[in-house]
Short mmCIF file of C-alpha atoms and ligand atoms in Angstrom, two decimals:
data_model
loop_
_atom_site.label_atom_id
_atom_site.label_comp_id
_atom_site.label_asym_id
_atom_site.label_seq_id
_atom_site.Cartn_x
_atom_site.Cartn_y
_atom_site.Cartn_z
CA UNK A 16 -18.48 2.50 8.43
CA UNK A 17 -20.69 -0.37 9.45
CA UNK A 18 -19.92 -4.18 9.24
CA UNK A 19 -20.88 -5.36 5.79
CA UNK A 20 -22.76 -8.36 4.71
CA UNK A 21 -21.48 -10.57 2.08
CA UNK A 22 -24.10 -9.04 -0.06
CA UNK A 23 -23.24 -5.28 0.48
CA UNK A 24 -19.85 -6.47 0.08
CA UNK A 25 -20.27 -7.49 -3.66
CA UNK A 26 -21.95 -4.42 -4.12
CA UNK A 27 -19.23 -2.41 -2.41
CA UNK A 28 -16.38 -4.08 -4.38
CA UNK A 29 -18.21 -2.86 -7.75
CA UNK A 30 -18.00 0.61 -6.25
CA UNK A 31 -14.52 0.31 -5.30
CA UNK A 32 -13.18 -1.14 -8.35
CA UNK A 33 -14.95 1.80 -10.08
CA UNK A 34 -12.94 4.38 -8.59
CA UNK A 35 -10.81 5.83 -6.06
CA UNK A 36 -13.14 8.92 -6.77
CA UNK A 37 -15.47 7.09 -9.13
CA UNK A 38 -14.31 7.45 -12.65
CA UNK A 39 -13.23 5.07 -15.26
CA UNK A 40 -12.18 1.74 -14.68
CA UNK A 41 -9.52 -0.38 -16.42
CA UNK A 42 -9.52 -3.90 -17.41
CA UNK A 43 -6.29 -5.07 -15.65
CA UNK A 44 -6.12 -8.50 -17.44
CA UNK A 45 -4.19 -7.30 -20.18
CA UNK A 46 -0.67 -6.32 -18.70
CA UNK A 47 1.44 -9.03 -17.38
CA UNK A 48 -0.95 -11.01 -15.00
CA UNK A 49 1.20 -13.08 -12.47
CA UNK A 50 -0.07 -16.00 -9.95
CA UNK A 51 0.43 -13.31 -7.34
CA UNK A 52 -2.07 -10.87 -8.66
CA UNK A 53 -5.22 -11.24 -6.87
CA UNK A 54 -8.49 -9.20 -7.51
CA UNK A 55 -10.36 -7.89 -4.57
CA UNK A 56 -13.16 -10.37 -4.92
CA UNK A 57 -10.98 -13.28 -5.00
CA UNK A 58 -8.98 -11.66 -2.09
CA UNK A 59 -12.00 -11.40 0.05
CA UNK A 60 -13.08 -15.04 -0.70
CA UNK A 61 -9.76 -16.45 0.24
CA UNK A 62 -8.75 -13.79 2.84
CA UNK A 63 -9.45 -16.25 5.89
CA UNK A 64 -7.19 -18.92 4.57
CA UNK A 65 -4.65 -16.62 2.87
CA UNK A 66 -1.07 -16.79 2.56
CA UNK A 67 2.15 -16.79 4.72
CA UNK A 68 1.82 -17.26 8.46
CA UNK A 69 4.34 -15.73 10.89
CA UNK A 70 4.66 -16.66 14.49
CA UNK A 71 5.36 -14.30 17.13
CA UNK A 72 6.15 -15.17 20.40
CA UNK A 73 4.03 -17.83 22.57
CA UNK A 74 3.38 -15.13 25.19
CA UNK A 75 0.53 -12.53 25.37
CA UNK A 76 -3.16 -13.04 24.02
CA UNK A 77 -4.14 -16.51 22.23
CA UNK A 78 -5.61 -14.55 19.44
CA UNK A 79 -4.06 -14.74 16.02
CA UNK A 80 -4.14 -11.39 14.50
CA UNK A 81 -5.06 -11.40 10.67
CA UNK A 82 -2.84 -8.65 9.06
CA UNK A 83 -3.53 -7.68 5.52
CA UNK A 84 -0.86 -6.46 3.17
CA UNK A 85 0.10 -5.42 -0.37
CA UNK A 86 1.39 -7.71 -2.86
CA UNK A 87 4.47 -5.76 -4.16
CA UNK A 88 5.10 -2.41 -2.75
CA UNK A 89 8.98 -2.34 -2.57
CA UNK A 90 10.75 -1.64 -0.33
CA UNK A 91 7.62 -2.07 2.09
CA UNK A 92 6.49 -5.51 0.95
CA UNK A 93 7.67 -8.05 -1.56
CA UNK A 94 8.56 -11.40 -2.14
CA UNK A 95 12.52 -12.02 -1.76
CA UNK A 96 14.50 -14.63 -3.64
CA UNK A 97 13.62 -17.40 -1.14
CA UNK A 98 9.87 -16.68 -1.79
CA UNK A 99 9.47 -15.05 1.73
CA UNK A 100 7.50 -11.70 2.03
CA UNK A 101 9.71 -9.04 3.42
CA UNK A 102 10.28 -5.24 3.42
CA UNK A 103 10.05 -2.40 5.78
CA UNK A 104 6.62 -3.03 6.76
CA UNK A 105 6.80 -6.89 7.20
CA UNK A 106 10.04 -6.61 8.96
CA UNK A 107 8.74 -3.95 11.51
CA UNK A 108 5.51 -5.93 11.92
CA UNK A 109 7.57 -9.12 12.68
CA UNK A 110 9.95 -7.27 15.32
CA UNK A 111 7.04 -5.46 16.92
CA UNK A 112 5.07 -8.82 17.36
CA UNK A 113 8.20 -10.42 18.84
CA UNK A 114 8.67 -7.41 21.20
CA UNK A 115 4.98 -7.34 22.28
CA UNK A 116 4.35 -11.25 22.17
CA UNK A 117 1.55 -11.32 19.68
CA UNK A 118 0.97 -13.70 16.92
CA UNK A 119 -0.23 -12.92 13.62
CA UNK A 120 -1.05 -14.21 9.98
CA UNK A 121 -0.41 -12.36 6.99
CA UNK A 122 -2.77 -12.00 4.19
CA UNK A 123 -0.90 -11.15 0.97
CA UNK A 124 -3.73 -9.62 -1.15
CA UNK A 125 -3.01 -6.11 -2.67
CA UNK A 126 -3.71 -2.79 -1.26
CA UNK A 127 -7.37 -2.30 -2.06
CA UNK A 128 -8.17 -5.70 -1.10
CA UNK A 129 -6.36 -5.31 2.32
CA UNK A 130 -8.39 -2.58 3.08
CA UNK A 131 -11.67 -4.38 1.98
CA UNK A 132 -10.43 -7.27 4.12
CA UNK A 133 -10.35 -5.02 7.15
CA UNK A 134 -13.63 -3.51 6.36
CA UNK A 135 -15.48 -6.70 6.17
CA UNK A 136 -13.77 -8.23 9.30
CA UNK A 137 -11.66 -10.68 7.31
CA UNK A 138 -8.58 -9.04 8.59
CA UNK A 139 -7.85 -7.03 11.73
CA UNK A 140 -5.41 -4.58 10.35
CA UNK A 141 -3.76 -3.53 7.31
CA UNK A 142 0.06 -2.69 6.99
CA UNK A 143 0.64 -1.80 3.45
CA UNK A 144 2.58 1.64 3.43
CA UNK A 145 -0.91 2.93 4.21
CA UNK A 146 -1.11 6.82 4.27
CA UNK A 147 -2.65 8.33 7.19
CA UNK A 148 -5.08 11.02 5.86
CA UNK A 149 -7.94 12.90 7.47
CA UNK A 150 -10.52 10.81 5.30
CA UNK A 151 -9.27 7.73 6.47
CA UNK A 152 -8.81 8.72 10.11
CA UNK A 153 -12.78 9.15 10.08
CA UNK A 154 -13.19 5.37 9.23
CA UNK A 155 -10.09 3.84 10.74
CA UNK A 156 -7.83 4.06 13.80
CA UNK A 157 -4.08 4.45 12.86
CA UNK A 158 -0.82 3.45 14.66
CA UNK A 159 1.78 6.33 15.28
CA UNK A 160 3.22 7.11 11.81
CA UNK A 161 6.40 5.25 10.91
CA UNK A 162 7.29 6.60 7.46
CA UNK A 163 7.14 9.78 5.65
CA UNK A 164 5.88 9.78 2.12
CA UNK A 165 3.69 11.21 -0.66
CA UNK A 166 2.70 11.08 -4.08
CA UNK A 167 4.93 11.28 -7.23
CA UNK A 168 4.37 11.23 -11.11
CA UNK A 169 6.68 8.77 -13.26
CA UNK A 170 6.94 8.71 -16.95
CA UNK A 171 9.24 6.96 -19.55
CA UNK A 172 12.86 8.17 -19.41
CA UNK A 173 12.84 9.59 -22.93
CA UNK A 174 9.42 11.05 -22.38
CA UNK A 175 9.18 14.84 -22.92
CA UNK A 176 6.56 15.14 -20.29
CA UNK A 177 7.63 17.81 -17.63
CA UNK A 178 4.45 19.08 -16.16
CA UNK A 179 0.97 18.10 -15.49
CA UNK A 180 0.04 20.14 -18.53
CA UNK A 181 1.77 18.02 -20.95
CA UNK A 182 -0.73 14.96 -19.89
CA UNK A 183 -3.57 16.84 -21.74
CA UNK A 184 -5.52 14.28 -23.94
CA UNK A 185 -3.41 11.34 -22.45
CA UNK A 186 -4.11 8.39 -20.25
CA UNK A 187 -2.65 8.13 -16.94
CA UNK A 188 -2.24 5.05 -14.77
CA UNK A 189 -2.77 4.69 -11.03
CA UNK A 190 -3.42 1.96 -8.30
CA UNK A 191 -7.17 1.25 -6.97
CA UNK A 192 -7.94 2.77 -3.57
CA UNK A 193 -4.60 4.62 -3.28
CA UNK A 194 -3.64 8.12 -2.56
CA UNK A 195 -1.89 8.14 -5.72
CA UNK A 196 -5.12 7.42 -7.47
CA UNK A 197 -6.99 9.92 -5.59
CA UNK A 198 -4.37 12.68 -6.50
CA UNK A 199 -4.41 11.78 -10.21
CA UNK A 200 -8.29 12.02 -10.31
CA UNK A 201 -8.17 15.28 -8.26
CA UNK A 202 -6.28 17.10 -11.10
CA UNK A 203 -7.44 14.95 -14.16
CA UNK A 204 -10.10 17.39 -15.31
CA UNK A 205 -7.92 20.61 -14.77
CA UNK A 206 -5.15 18.85 -16.89
CA UNK A 207 -7.46 16.99 -19.30
CA UNK A 208 -6.11 13.33 -18.87
CA UNK A 209 -7.96 10.13 -18.01
CA UNK A 210 -7.04 7.90 -15.21
CA UNK A 211 -6.97 4.19 -15.92
CA UNK A 212 -6.85 2.05 -12.57
CA UNK A 213 -5.01 -1.21 -11.65
CA UNK A 214 -5.11 -3.67 -8.81
CA UNK A 215 -1.29 -3.88 -8.48
CA UNK A 216 1.67 -1.62 -8.90
CA UNK A 217 3.44 -4.07 -11.07
CA UNK A 218 0.42 -3.90 -13.57
CA UNK A 219 0.28 -0.05 -13.40
CA UNK A 220 4.02 0.20 -14.07
CA UNK A 221 3.73 -2.10 -17.01
CA UNK A 222 1.09 0.03 -18.66
CA UNK A 223 3.52 3.02 -18.53
CA UNK A 224 6.42 0.82 -19.72
CA UNK A 225 4.49 -0.53 -22.69
CA UNK A 226 3.49 3.11 -23.63
CA UNK A 227 -0.35 2.85 -23.06
CA UNK A 228 -0.48 5.34 -20.22
CA UNK A 229 1.84 8.29 -20.40
CA UNK A 230 2.56 8.47 -16.82
CA UNK A 231 1.65 6.87 -13.36
CA UNK A 232 0.91 8.29 -9.93
CA UNK A 233 2.18 6.41 -6.81
CA UNK A 234 4.02 6.75 -3.75
CA UNK A 235 7.60 8.51 -4.67
CA UNK A 236 9.59 6.46 -2.18
CA UNK A 237 8.24 3.31 -3.95
CA UNK A 238 8.87 4.42 -7.44
CA UNK A 239 12.23 5.90 -6.38
CA UNK A 240 12.97 2.45 -4.85
CA UNK A 241 12.04 0.51 -8.03
CA UNK A 242 13.83 3.08 -10.37
CA UNK A 243 16.99 2.43 -8.06
CA UNK A 244 16.55 -1.00 -9.00
CA UNK A 245 16.37 -0.79 -12.71
CA UNK A 246 12.78 0.11 -13.43
CA UNK A 247 13.11 2.21 -16.62
CA UNK A 248 11.06 5.08 -15.52
CA UNK A 249 11.83 8.54 -14.30
CA UNK A 250 10.23 10.82 -11.69
CA UNK A 251 8.81 14.21 -12.48
CA UNK A 252 10.33 16.82 -9.71
CA UNK A 253 6.86 17.10 -8.23
CA UNK A 254 5.91 15.72 -4.81
CA UNK A 255 2.27 15.83 -3.73
CA UNK A 256 0.03 15.01 -0.86
CA UNK A 257 2.79 14.30 1.73
CA UNK A 258 1.76 12.09 4.21
CA UNK A 259 3.01 9.35 6.68
CA UNK A 260 2.40 5.79 6.71
CA UNK A 261 0.79 3.92 9.63
CA UNK A 262 -0.94 0.72 10.57
CA UNK A 263 -4.74 0.71 10.37
CA UNK A 264 -7.50 -0.98 12.37
CA UNK A 265 -11.25 -0.34 12.06
CA UNK A 266 -12.30 2.50 14.20
CA UNK A 267 -13.08 1.35 17.67
CA UNK A 268 -11.89 -2.05 17.01
CA UNK A 269 -8.54 -3.84 17.76
CA UNK A 270 -7.41 -0.93 20.13
CA UNK A 271 -5.17 -3.49 21.98
CA UNK A 272 -3.53 -4.14 18.73
CA UNK A 273 -2.80 -0.36 18.05
CA UNK A 274 -1.72 0.04 21.56
CA UNK A 275 1.00 -3.00 21.14
CA UNK A 276 1.91 -1.80 17.74
CA UNK A 277 2.82 1.97 19.18
CA UNK A 278 4.67 0.54 22.11
CA UNK A 279 6.57 -2.17 20.09
CA UNK A 280 7.34 0.62 17.51
CA UNK A 281 8.68 3.04 20.08
CA UNK A 282 10.92 0.22 21.52
CA UNK A 283 12.24 -0.48 18.10
CA UNK A 284 12.92 3.18 17.74
CA UNK A 285 14.59 3.20 21.01
CA UNK A 286 16.68 0.10 20.55
CA UNK A 287 17.89 0.65 17.06
CA UNK A 288 15.87 -2.12 15.58
CA UNK A 289 13.80 0.48 13.53
CA UNK A 290 16.95 2.12 11.98
CA UNK A 291 18.42 -1.26 11.23
CA UNK A 292 15.18 -2.22 9.36
CA UNK A 293 15.06 0.96 7.36
CA UNK A 294 18.65 1.01 6.48
CA UNK A 295 18.51 -2.65 5.27
CA UNK A 296 16.21 -1.42 2.50
CA UNK A 297 16.87 2.20 1.87
CA UNK A 298 20.71 3.32 1.58
CA UNK A 299 21.24 6.80 2.67
N1 LIG B 5 0.27 5.23 0.51
C1 LIG B 5 -0.70 4.94 -0.67
C2 LIG B 5 -2.06 4.79 0.19
O1 LIG B 5 -2.22 4.69 1.15
C3 LIG B 5 -0.34 3.60 -1.26
C4 LIG B 5 -0.28 2.37 -0.56
C5 LIG B 5 -0.20 1.11 -1.44
O2 LIG B 5 -0.32 1.15 -2.66
N2 LIG B 5 0.11 -0.02 -0.72
O3 LIG B 5 -3.06 5.17 -0.49
#
């Protein structure tokens, strides 16, 4: 994809907000908006001077890489009790940067906004539990895969929905720009439901918890984690769109960053740090 000017960016955001496949767009203001919620437009505006910065080691290049991430996508990125952004993605990134001696700044903007930031050049890379897919590989270069995932469907615990056929005539929630959204839209017509989109996972879950949407589609490791932490939803026994997470950069750009990430990741796998980070968040 070519670099975008501010003007085409504005146009593109409209398109992007209108769909992961181009269907209905939801007003996302109703459900529990927090200070952390950021729209794609705001995110692009503030991307350059965004959020937390983290120092890697002083060695290596002078460049401070701008790395964009999601807001809350547990256990991959979230704010802990001390107000620090942590999680599998961010702990891996920190350890890789230390291992490889590069410096970065984190832009905590939301998934779709993170991809936008990368596409417009406001960010060098995205680490956000981002699935490596053939469509995306046409636009972005990915690191080696670091986590297996896929899409699941969650409903209220007392819901009698057991299959997609039970979603006929209902509204289903998804997060803009994600594989979960793409999957939901790909079967919406066949099963006769409509897809409503949200910018953050929190707002999407809230819409199901509030009974507005009958279900939501999102990565099952993330929903499984939230449920293990007390979120009152249950997962249907269906796993779709199996994929792996990778760190993305724009195609042909920041090749040295991807190389450092791959080498660092391999080193962490070798020295046990990768397992240590995974085990911090996911109890086997
Ligand atoms: N893995 C999903 C995707 O890449 C969702 C990522 C996210 O919501 N942070 O589309």
